[in-house]
Short mmCIF file of C-alpha atoms in Angstrom, two decimals:
data_model
loop_
_atom_site.label_atom_id
_atom_site.label_comp_id
_atom_site.label_asym_id
_atom_site.label_seq_id
_atom_site.Cartn_x
_atom_site.Cartn_y
_atom_site.Cartn_z
CA MET A 2 -1.10 27.94 20.93
CA SER A 3 -4.18 26.66 19.28
CA ALA A 4 -5.62 23.37 18.54
CA ALA A 5 -4.23 22.58 15.25
CA THR A 6 -0.73 23.22 16.67
CA ASP A 7 -1.19 21.10 19.79
CA SER A 8 -2.17 18.60 17.58
CA THR A 9 0.64 18.07 15.73
CA GLN A 10 2.80 17.97 18.64
CA LEU A 11 1.65 15.50 20.99
CA GLU A 12 4.00 12.10 21.45
CA PRO A 13 2.38 9.24 19.91
CA PRO A 14 1.81 6.27 23.22
CA THR A 15 4.05 3.02 23.25
CA PRO A 16 1.71 0.40 21.16
CA ARG A 17 0.81 -2.57 24.57
CA VAL A 18 0.23 -5.55 23.49
CA LEU A 19 -1.42 -7.81 25.69
CA LEU A 20 -1.11 -11.62 25.54
CA VAL A 21 -3.37 -14.30 27.23
CA ASP A 22 -3.15 -18.00 28.41
CA ASP A 23 -3.97 -20.34 31.27
CA GLU A 24 -0.07 -21.78 30.40
CA VAL A 25 2.18 -19.59 31.83
CA GLY A 26 4.97 -21.68 29.90
CA ILE A 27 3.30 -20.76 26.74
CA LEU A 28 3.30 -16.90 28.35
CA ASN A 29 6.95 -17.04 29.36
CA SER A 30 7.62 -18.15 25.65
CA LEU A 31 5.75 -15.26 23.56
CA ARG A 32 7.24 -12.46 25.66
CA ARG A 33 10.82 -13.45 25.62
CA LEU A 34 9.98 -13.71 21.60
CA LEU A 35 8.66 -10.34 21.82
CA ARG A 36 10.80 -8.31 24.10
CA HIS A 37 12.64 -7.16 21.87
CA GLU A 38 10.16 -5.42 20.08
CA GLU A 39 9.24 -2.01 20.52
CA PHE A 40 6.03 -2.13 22.31
CA GLU A 41 5.09 -2.99 25.81
CA VAL A 42 4.26 -6.36 26.90
CA ILE A 43 1.53 -7.27 28.97
CA THR A 44 0.01 -10.66 29.89
CA ALA A 45 -3.13 -12.41 31.51
CA GLU A 46 -3.35 -15.96 32.87
CA SER A 47 -6.97 -16.29 32.23
CA ALA A 48 -9.57 -14.12 29.85
CA GLU A 49 -11.74 -12.79 33.34
CA ALA A 50 -8.16 -10.86 33.99
CA ALA A 51 -7.71 -9.91 30.64
CA LEU A 52 -10.85 -8.08 30.68
CA GLU A 53 -9.59 -6.72 34.06
CA ILE A 54 -6.46 -5.03 32.58
CA LEU A 55 -8.58 -3.62 29.78
CA GLU A 56 -10.99 -2.11 32.01
CA GLU A 57 -7.04 0.22 33.58
CA LYS A 58 -5.70 1.00 30.56
CA PRO A 59 -5.66 0.81 26.28
CA VAL A 60 -4.20 -1.92 24.77
CA GLU A 61 -3.36 -1.72 21.23
CA LEU A 62 -3.79 -5.68 20.41
CA ILE A 63 -4.15 -8.84 22.14
CA ILE A 64 -3.41 -12.27 21.86
CA SER A 65 -5.80 -14.97 22.93
CA ASP A 66 -5.36 -18.37 23.07
CA ALA A 67 -7.88 -20.27 22.02
CA ARG A 68 -8.83 -23.00 24.54
CA MET A 69 -9.13 -21.81 28.45
CA PRO A 70 -11.01 -22.64 31.56
CA GLY A 71 -13.89 -20.57 31.89
CA MET A 72 -14.10 -18.10 28.97
CA ASP A 73 -12.53 -19.57 26.20
CA GLY A 74 -10.62 -17.24 23.60
CA ALA A 75 -13.09 -16.47 21.09
CA THR A 76 -15.26 -15.09 23.35
CA LEU A 77 -12.96 -13.23 24.82
CA LEU A 78 -12.73 -11.65 21.87
CA ALA A 79 -16.66 -10.70 20.70
CA LYS A 80 -16.04 -9.45 24.35
CA VAL A 81 -13.41 -6.93 23.38
CA TRP A 82 -14.73 -6.40 19.83
CA GLU A 83 -18.23 -5.23 21.70
CA LYS A 84 -16.08 -3.10 24.05
CA TRP A 85 -12.67 -2.26 22.66
CA PRO A 86 -13.04 -2.48 18.61
CA LYS A 87 -10.43 -0.44 18.11
CA THR A 88 -7.64 -2.77 19.41
CA ILE A 89 -6.04 -5.52 17.24
CA ARG A 90 -7.62 -9.72 17.99
CA ILE A 91 -5.39 -12.35 17.18
CA LEU A 92 -6.99 -15.87 17.68
CA LEU A 93 -3.79 -18.31 18.73
CA THR A 94 -5.57 -21.96 17.82
CA GLY A 95 -4.47 -25.40 17.00
CA PHE A 96 -5.17 -27.13 14.57
CA ALA A 97 -8.50 -28.82 15.98
CA ASP A 98 -9.53 -25.83 17.59
CA LEU A 99 -11.92 -25.09 13.56
CA ASN A 100 -14.93 -24.23 15.55
CA THR A 101 -13.43 -21.87 17.76
CA THR A 102 -12.06 -20.51 15.43
CA VAL A 103 -15.14 -20.06 13.43
CA LYS A 104 -16.76 -18.87 16.53
CA ALA A 105 -13.71 -15.59 16.80
CA ILE A 106 -14.25 -15.20 13.06
CA ASN A 107 -17.73 -14.84 12.77
CA ALA A 108 -18.90 -13.12 16.89
CA GLY A 109 -15.48 -11.46 17.51
CA ARG A 110 -14.25 -10.64 14.12
CA ILE A 111 -11.02 -11.34 14.79
CA HIS A 112 -8.12 -9.52 12.91
CA ARG A 113 -6.15 -13.01 12.17
CA TYR A 114 -5.52 -16.23 13.59
CA ILE A 115 -2.11 -18.08 14.11
CA SER A 116 -1.77 -21.68 14.54
CA LYS A 117 0.20 -23.52 17.13
CA PRO A 118 2.92 -24.20 16.75
CA TRP A 119 3.82 -20.92 15.34
CA ASP A 120 6.46 -19.34 13.77
CA ASP A 121 8.90 -17.25 15.19
CA ASP A 122 9.46 -14.69 12.41
CA ASP A 123 6.09 -15.23 11.52
CA LEU A 124 4.21 -13.82 14.71
CA LYS A 125 6.78 -10.89 15.14
CA GLU A 126 6.22 -9.92 11.40
CA THR A 127 1.99 -10.23 11.87
CA VAL A 128 2.75 -8.09 15.66
CA ARG A 129 4.55 -5.22 14.05
CA GLN A 130 1.80 -5.59 10.59
CA TRP A 131 -0.91 -5.07 12.70
CA LEU A 132 0.57 -2.06 15.06
CA GLN A 133 1.63 -0.56 12.05
CA PHE A 134 -1.64 -0.16 10.54
CA GLN A 135 -3.24 0.60 13.64
CA THR A 136 -0.78 3.73 13.67
CA ALA A 137 -1.24 4.25 10.44
CA ASP A 138 -5.11 4.30 10.62
CA ARG A 139 -4.35 6.83 13.89
CA GLU A 140 -2.68 9.15 12.20
CA ARG A 141 -4.96 9.24 9.52
CA GLN A 142 -7.89 10.05 11.72
CA ARG A 143 -5.74 12.87 13.60
CA LEU A 144 -4.71 14.56 9.81
CA GLU A 145 -8.42 14.57 8.77
CA LYS A 146 -9.30 16.44 12.22
CA LEU A 147 -6.37 18.67 11.58
CA ALA A 148 -7.85 18.87 8.34
CA GLU A 149 -11.19 20.16 9.68
CA GLN A 150 -9.81 21.83 12.12
CA GLN A 151 -7.69 24.05 9.40
CA ASN A 152 -11.16 24.42 7.21
CA ALA A 153 -13.07 25.04 10.77
CA GLU A 154 -10.30 28.25 10.84
CA LEU A 155 -10.68 29.49 6.99
CA GLN A 156 -14.03 29.38 6.61
CA LYS A 157 -14.55 31.51 10.01
CA LEU A 158 -11.77 34.02 7.92
CA ASN A 159 -14.21 33.61 4.74
CA ASN A 160 -16.78 35.23 7.55
CA GLN A 161 -15.17 37.41 8.69
CA LEU A 162 -14.15 38.73 4.68
CA GLU A 163 -18.07 38.56 3.88
CA ALA A 164 -18.67 40.47 6.74
CA ARG A 165 -16.17 42.79 6.24
CA VAL A 166 -16.88 42.80 2.07
CA LYS A 167 -21.12 43.49 3.73
CA ALA A 168 -20.17 46.52 5.74
CA ARG A 169 -17.18 48.65 4.27
CA THR A 170 -17.82 48.33 -0.16
CA SER A 171 -15.19 50.91 -0.12
CA GLU A 172 -12.56 47.36 0.72
CA LEU A 173 -13.78 45.32 -1.65
CA GLU A 174 -11.13 44.95 -4.15
CA GLN A 175 -9.27 44.75 -0.86
CA THR A 176 -11.55 41.76 0.22
CA ALA A 177 -11.83 39.99 -2.72
CA ASP A 178 -7.36 39.69 -3.10
CA MET A 179 -7.81 38.22 0.30
CA LEU A 180 -10.48 35.54 -0.63
CA ASP A 181 -8.99 34.37 -3.49
CA LEU A 182 -5.43 33.73 -1.05
CA ALA A 183 -8.02 31.86 1.30
CA TYR A 184 -9.40 29.96 -1.32
CA ILE A 185 -5.38 28.90 -2.68
CA GLU A 186 -4.38 28.53 0.53
CA LEU A 187 -7.09 25.58 1.20
CA LYS A 188 -6.58 24.15 -1.78
CA ARG A 189 -2.44 23.64 -0.89
CA SER A 190 -3.99 22.27 2.50
CA TYR A 191 -6.22 19.86 0.80
CA GLU A 192 -4.03 18.64 -2.12
CA THR A 193 -1.15 17.91 0.51
CA CYS A 194 -3.76 16.22 3.02
CA VAL A 195 -4.73 14.45 0.09
CA GLU A 196 -0.70 13.25 -0.91
CA VAL A 197 0.00 12.29 3.16
CA PHE A 198 -2.93 10.49 3.05
CA SER A 199 -1.39 8.57 0.24
CA THR A 200 1.43 8.18 1.38
CA LEU A 201 -0.13 6.30 4.28
CA LEU A 202 -1.97 4.17 2.07
CA THR A 203 1.12 2.17 0.69
CA GLN A 204 2.63 0.81 4.35
CA ARG A 205 1.25 -2.12 4.02
CA TYR A 206 3.58 -2.62 0.36
CA PRO A 207 7.12 -3.42 1.23
CA LEU A 208 9.48 -0.88 0.14
CA THR A 209 10.33 -2.42 -3.46
CA LYS A 210 5.84 -1.86 -3.94
CA GLN A 211 5.41 1.02 -3.10
CA THR A 212 3.93 3.34 -6.17
CA ASN A 213 2.15 6.28 -5.02
CA LYS A 214 5.09 8.18 -5.12
CA ALA A 215 6.63 7.64 -8.11
CA VAL A 216 2.85 7.40 -10.56
CA ILE A 217 1.73 11.45 -8.16
CA SER A 218 5.13 12.37 -10.33
CA LEU A 219 4.48 11.25 -13.19
CA ALA A 220 0.98 12.51 -14.00
CA ARG A 221 2.48 15.77 -12.03
CA HIS A 222 5.00 15.97 -14.86
CA ILE A 223 3.19 14.82 -18.02
CA ALA A 224 0.21 17.11 -16.74
CA GLU A 225 2.72 20.20 -17.24
CA ASN A 226 4.38 18.84 -20.20
CA PHE A 227 1.28 18.48 -21.94
CA LYS A 228 0.70 22.02 -20.49
CA MET A 229 -2.94 20.10 -19.45
CA GLY A 230 -5.48 22.96 -18.28
CA GLU A 231 -5.36 23.73 -14.61
CA LEU A 232 -8.67 21.77 -14.28
CA GLU A 233 -7.55 18.34 -15.81
CA ARG A 234 -3.72 18.60 -13.99
CA GLU A 235 -6.01 18.41 -10.35
CA GLN A 236 -8.05 15.83 -11.59
CA LEU A 237 -5.52 13.35 -12.83
CA VAL A 238 -2.59 13.92 -9.57
CA MET A 239 -5.25 13.27 -7.01
CA ALA A 240 -6.96 10.44 -9.04
CA ALA A 241 -2.81 9.49 -9.16
CA ALA A 242 -2.34 10.12 -5.74
CA LEU A 243 -5.23 7.70 -4.26
CA TYR A 244 -6.32 5.53 -7.43
CA ASN A 245 -5.40 2.42 -4.84
CA VAL A 246 -7.50 3.55 -1.87
CA GLY A 247 -9.51 0.41 -3.17
CA LYS A 248 -7.06 -2.62 -2.54
CA VAL A 249 -6.87 -1.00 1.55
CA SER A 250 -9.27 -3.93 2.14
CA TRP A 251 -6.97 -6.80 0.71
CA ASN A 252 -5.28 -9.16 2.80
CA ASP A 253 -1.73 -9.07 3.22
CA THR A 254 -1.34 -12.21 1.10
CA GLN A 255 -3.36 -10.72 -1.73
CA ILE A 256 -1.69 -7.50 -1.29
CA HIS A 257 1.91 -8.50 -2.30
CA LYS A 258 0.66 -10.42 -5.23
CA SER A 259 0.82 -9.25 -9.20
CA ALA A 260 -1.90 -8.61 -10.83
CA GLU A 261 -0.48 -11.91 -13.21
CA VAL A 262 -0.67 -14.18 -10.16
CA MET A 263 -3.45 -14.08 -8.35
CA LEU A 264 -5.64 -16.97 -8.19
CA LYS A 265 -9.26 -16.94 -9.51
CA THR A 266 -11.07 -16.85 -5.95
CA GLU A 267 -8.59 -12.96 -5.87
CA ARG A 268 -9.63 -12.09 -9.00
CA PRO A 269 -13.11 -10.82 -8.28
CA ALA A 270 -11.64 -8.42 -5.48
CA TYR A 271 -8.99 -6.83 -7.47
CA GLN A 272 -11.32 -6.46 -10.58
CA LYS A 273 -13.39 -4.24 -8.32
CA TYR A 274 -10.85 -1.89 -6.16
CA PRO A 275 -11.61 0.82 -8.76
CA THR A 276 -15.28 0.97 -8.15
CA GLN A 277 -14.56 0.47 -4.08
CA GLY A 278 -12.46 3.29 -4.49
CA GLU A 279 -14.81 5.37 -5.98
CA GLN A 280 -17.25 4.57 -3.88
CA LEU A 281 -14.99 5.53 -0.27
CA LEU A 282 -14.14 9.25 -1.73
CA MET A 283 -17.51 9.46 -3.44
CA ALA A 284 -18.48 11.63 -0.78
CA LEU A 285 -15.35 14.06 -0.91
CA GLU A 286 -17.21 16.94 -3.52
CA PRO A 287 -13.48 18.82 -4.04
CA ILE A 288 -12.08 15.40 -5.92
CA GLN A 289 -15.38 13.97 -7.49
CA GLU A 290 -13.91 13.84 -10.87
CA ALA A 291 -10.55 12.68 -9.87
CA THR A 292 -12.93 10.04 -8.22
CA ARG A 293 -14.43 9.17 -11.60
CA LEU A 294 -11.14 8.87 -12.69
CA ILE A 295 -10.11 6.42 -9.92
CA GLY A 296 -13.57 3.91 -10.82
CA LEU A 297 -12.36 4.29 -15.10
CA HIS A 298 -8.71 3.30 -14.82
CA GLN A 299 -8.39 -0.19 -15.49
CA GLU A 300 -10.84 -0.22 -18.51
CA ARG A 301 -8.52 -0.67 -21.77
CA TRP A 302 -8.92 1.01 -25.65
CA ASP A 303 -9.95 -2.17 -26.61
CA GLY A 304 -13.22 -3.05 -24.34
CA SER A 305 -11.35 -5.93 -22.20
CA GLY A 306 -10.70 -3.61 -18.89
CA PHE A 307 -12.90 -3.35 -16.00
CA PRO A 308 -15.44 -2.89 -14.02
CA ASN A 309 -17.46 -1.42 -17.19
CA GLY A 310 -15.52 -3.14 -20.60
CA TRP A 311 -15.88 0.43 -21.99
CA GLN A 312 -13.84 1.09 -25.08
CA HIS A 313 -12.07 3.78 -27.46
CA GLU A 314 -13.12 7.57 -26.56
CA VAL A 315 -16.26 6.33 -23.97
CA ILE A 316 -13.54 6.10 -21.71
CA PRO A 317 -12.71 9.89 -20.72
CA PRO A 318 -9.29 11.18 -21.47
CA MET A 319 -7.19 11.44 -18.33
CA ALA A 320 -8.48 7.88 -17.24
CA ARG A 321 -6.42 6.33 -20.28
CA VAL A 322 -3.71 8.67 -19.16
CA LEU A 323 -4.00 7.36 -15.97
CA LYS A 324 -3.68 3.96 -17.15
CA ILE A 325 -1.00 3.95 -19.10
CA ILE A 326 1.20 5.53 -16.23
CA VAL A 327 -0.29 3.01 -13.47
CA ASP A 328 0.86 -0.18 -15.61
CA PHE A 329 4.52 1.74 -16.11
CA VAL A 330 5.15 2.14 -12.45
CA GLU A 331 3.40 -1.34 -11.34
CA LEU A 332 5.50 -3.09 -14.20
CA GLN A 333 9.04 -1.54 -13.03
CA CYS A 334 7.17 -2.86 -9.07
CA GLY A 335 6.03 -6.44 -9.87
CA LEU A 336 2.40 -5.46 -9.03
CA LEU A 337 1.28 -6.34 -12.71
CA LEU A 338 3.08 -9.07 -14.06
CA GLU A 339 4.82 -11.68 -12.12
CA ARG A 340 8.33 -10.61 -13.68
CA VAL A 341 9.69 -7.41 -12.09
CA LEU A 342 10.26 -4.83 -15.77
CA SER A 343 13.11 -2.63 -15.95
CA ARG A 344 12.27 0.83 -17.87
CA ASP A 345 13.20 0.16 -21.25
CA GLU A 346 10.99 -3.22 -21.18
CA ALA A 347 8.09 -1.67 -19.34
CA LEU A 348 8.32 0.72 -21.96
CA VAL A 349 8.27 -1.74 -24.72
CA PHE A 350 5.61 -3.06 -22.79
CA LEU A 351 3.69 -0.03 -23.32
CA ARG A 352 4.09 0.08 -26.85
CA LYS A 353 3.86 -3.37 -27.66
CA TYR A 354 -0.21 -3.31 -26.04
CA ALA A 355 -1.20 0.41 -27.76
CA GLY A 356 -4.25 -0.04 -29.72
CA ARG A 357 -5.26 -3.17 -26.73
CA TRP A 358 -4.67 -2.24 -23.76
CA TYR A 359 -3.84 1.42 -24.09
CA ASP A 360 -5.09 3.99 -26.74
CA PRO A 361 -3.06 4.57 -29.16
CA GLY A 362 -2.66 8.57 -29.45
CA TRP A 363 -1.60 9.30 -26.17
CA ILE A 364 1.17 6.17 -25.97
CA ASP A 365 2.86 8.03 -28.93
CA ARG A 366 2.74 11.18 -26.87
CA ILE A 367 3.56 9.52 -23.89
CA VAL A 368 6.18 7.53 -24.06
CA PRO A 369 8.66 9.21 -26.12
CA TYR A 370 8.56 11.64 -23.26
CA LEU A 371 9.57 9.09 -20.20
CA GLU A 372 12.69 7.50 -22.64
CA ARG A 373 13.55 11.15 -22.20
CA GLU A 374 12.77 11.87 -18.49
CA ALA A 375 11.43 8.99 -17.06
CA PRO A 376 14.07 7.51 -13.97
CA ASP A 377 14.37 3.81 -13.83
CA LEU A 378 12.74 2.91 -10.66
CA LEU A 379 15.73 1.01 -9.69
CA GLU A 380 17.53 3.89 -9.41
CA LEU A 381 15.15 5.51 -6.56
CA ASN A 382 15.32 2.37 -4.46
CA PRO A 383 19.02 2.11 -2.44
CA ASN A 384 18.74 -1.05 -1.41
CA LEU A 385 18.54 -3.16 -4.74
CA ARG A 386 20.58 -3.74 -7.11
CA ALA A 387 20.26 -4.51 -10.56
CA LEU A 388 23.95 -6.51 -11.79
CA THR A 389 24.80 -8.97 -14.99
CA THR A 390 25.14 -12.99 -14.07
CA ALA A 391 28.79 -11.98 -14.44
CA GLN A 392 28.60 -9.56 -11.57
CA VAL A 393 27.10 -11.27 -8.67
CA LYS A 394 28.70 -12.82 -5.97
CA PRO A 395 28.37 -15.88 -4.12
CA GLY A 396 25.67 -15.24 -0.91
CA MET A 397 23.96 -12.34 -2.63
CA GLU A 398 20.25 -12.92 -2.33
CA LEU A 399 17.23 -12.14 -4.98
CA ALA A 400 15.01 -9.75 -4.24
CA HIS A 401 12.80 -10.75 -7.01
CA ASN A 402 11.87 -13.30 -8.78
CA LEU A 403 14.42 -14.34 -11.88
CA HIS A 404 13.22 -15.55 -14.95
CA ALA A 405 14.94 -17.22 -18.53
CA ALA A 406 13.82 -15.75 -21.85
CA SER A 407 11.65 -18.32 -22.67
CA GLY A 408 9.90 -17.39 -19.56
CA ILE A 409 10.90 -20.52 -17.43
CA LEU A 410 11.21 -19.22 -13.74
CA LEU A 411 14.61 -20.09 -12.80
CA LEU A 412 15.07 -19.10 -9.50
CA ASN A 413 12.47 -17.57 -6.86
CA ARG A 414 12.98 -14.29 -4.82
CA GLY A 415 14.98 -14.92 -1.62
CA LYS A 416 16.97 -17.17 -3.21
CA ILE A 417 20.82 -16.63 -2.15
CA LEU A 418 23.16 -17.59 -4.60
CA SER A 419 26.26 -19.92 -4.43
CA GLN A 420 29.12 -20.09 -7.22
CA PRO A 421 27.65 -23.87 -8.49
CA LEU A 422 24.33 -21.68 -8.84
CA ILE A 423 25.67 -18.48 -10.88
CA GLU A 424 27.57 -21.01 -12.81
CA LYS A 425 24.94 -23.36 -14.03
CA LEU A 426 23.04 -19.18 -14.37
CA ALA A 427 26.14 -18.71 -17.09
CA ALA A 428 25.54 -21.71 -18.90
CA TYR A 429 21.42 -21.36 -19.08
CA GLU A 430 22.53 -18.12 -21.32
CA THR A 431 24.96 -19.86 -23.33
CA SER A 432 22.17 -22.32 -23.93
CA GLU A 433 19.60 -19.57 -24.39
CA LYS A 434 22.25 -16.72 -25.90
CA ALA A 435 20.26 -14.01 -23.82
CA ARG A 436 21.74 -11.92 -20.75
CA TYR A 437 19.54 -12.28 -17.42
CA THR A 438 19.37 -8.61 -15.20
CA LEU A 439 19.30 -10.42 -11.42
CA PHE A 440 17.96 -8.05 -8.77
CA VAL A 441 20.08 -8.61 -5.37
CA LYS A 442 19.39 -7.07 -1.93
CA VAL A 443 22.40 -4.32 -0.98
CA ASN A 444 23.71 -3.33 2.24
CA GLU A 445 22.77 -6.30 3.95
CA PRO A 446 25.33 -9.06 5.66
CA VAL A 447 26.18 -11.89 3.21
CA LYS A 448 24.68 -14.96 4.13
CA GLU A 449 26.24 -18.18 3.70
CA ALA A 450 25.86 -19.67 0.27
CA ASN A 451 23.19 -22.15 -0.11
CA HIS A 452 24.14 -25.07 -2.42
CA GLY A 453 20.64 -25.56 -4.17
CA GLN A 454 19.88 -25.55 -8.26
CA PRO A 455 17.04 -23.27 -9.35
CA ALA A 456 13.94 -23.17 -9.32
CA ALA A 457 12.35 -25.17 -13.01
CA HIS A 458 14.84 -26.50 -15.93
#
């Protein structure tokens, strides 16, 4: 059995979480809170005891209190970063521990701090998300190593074939055919690895905002429908798979926001993500042109885009196509506008901004194809349902914000519908002469109705 085969069959170890606090009561509270999670929980009553545990066994995540006698939490996490940099580091701090928190951020390079008293659900979700991130990163490294092993084996095969060509000129044609097959297999393996890595990138997003699969599928079908050349097709699909890799460094708050509602302080990071994606991938020689498309896919036809403010034909054609595909999908996932659009609304948006954001020539070609062939993304999500006001029932939970036809926010995502609330929505519809579409969660227990009022009037 080859090393590559062995690496694919190893069972991932059970994650281990270390809790550190000099107060036994807090340790017991944390242990009870996390006892039903799918990871092992161990405790230490001092920083010194925690370091001894880390020397003996691997720990995926550590939560340390800020104030402890002897070595404080910031110093402990700094030592953990120096010796075990891959261990996720979280500081548990009170409101008065600002200096300790700053010290932990600077010296311990902590991933997150949680204020006391903590919110149980927030703390559990934070631990789950960081462990999922670490698992995804470990899987990425495993896949990269597997790809390297496969490439090494293929390179060895190519070298052997070349030697046979030189030694046996009579077998030249046969050897050439084998090399062609090996190259095709290598390229297929590379594309597969890229798409697997793309899927891993989306794991930080909730299910309703995971765009990569839809963007890849649309890019592939558009390339085939418009009979693009093989090179253009490969570049477009590779760029579609990795277009948002530059967002990997964003925090959890920003990665869940739509571009429309980002704060002024968050806008620079948003406008840099295409360039950061290009920089992260520039060392990969086989996808150099796809990397260039990633860096330019947020340029706009009228020059109002980023990072360069290019316009018209200066923008590469495939970057213009990728912009249309990405926006069509992100409009339906709430990543571009605060309001989630239906497929038909997204198509109207694309036509409206033709000549401003989008190349009007490509819009005239692509939009009719999308009208015929592209599915509504909502239909692909089994956890959501689009209902009218007359169809919703008390106890249903909104999955997306609800806006009036005038643009006013009526209800926030997560709102539990009650009968008075539904009746009030029906009255709004009558007054606005509009029809609302409510996106609600399904396959979940019905919650007790909240008799609150709409978020805005």
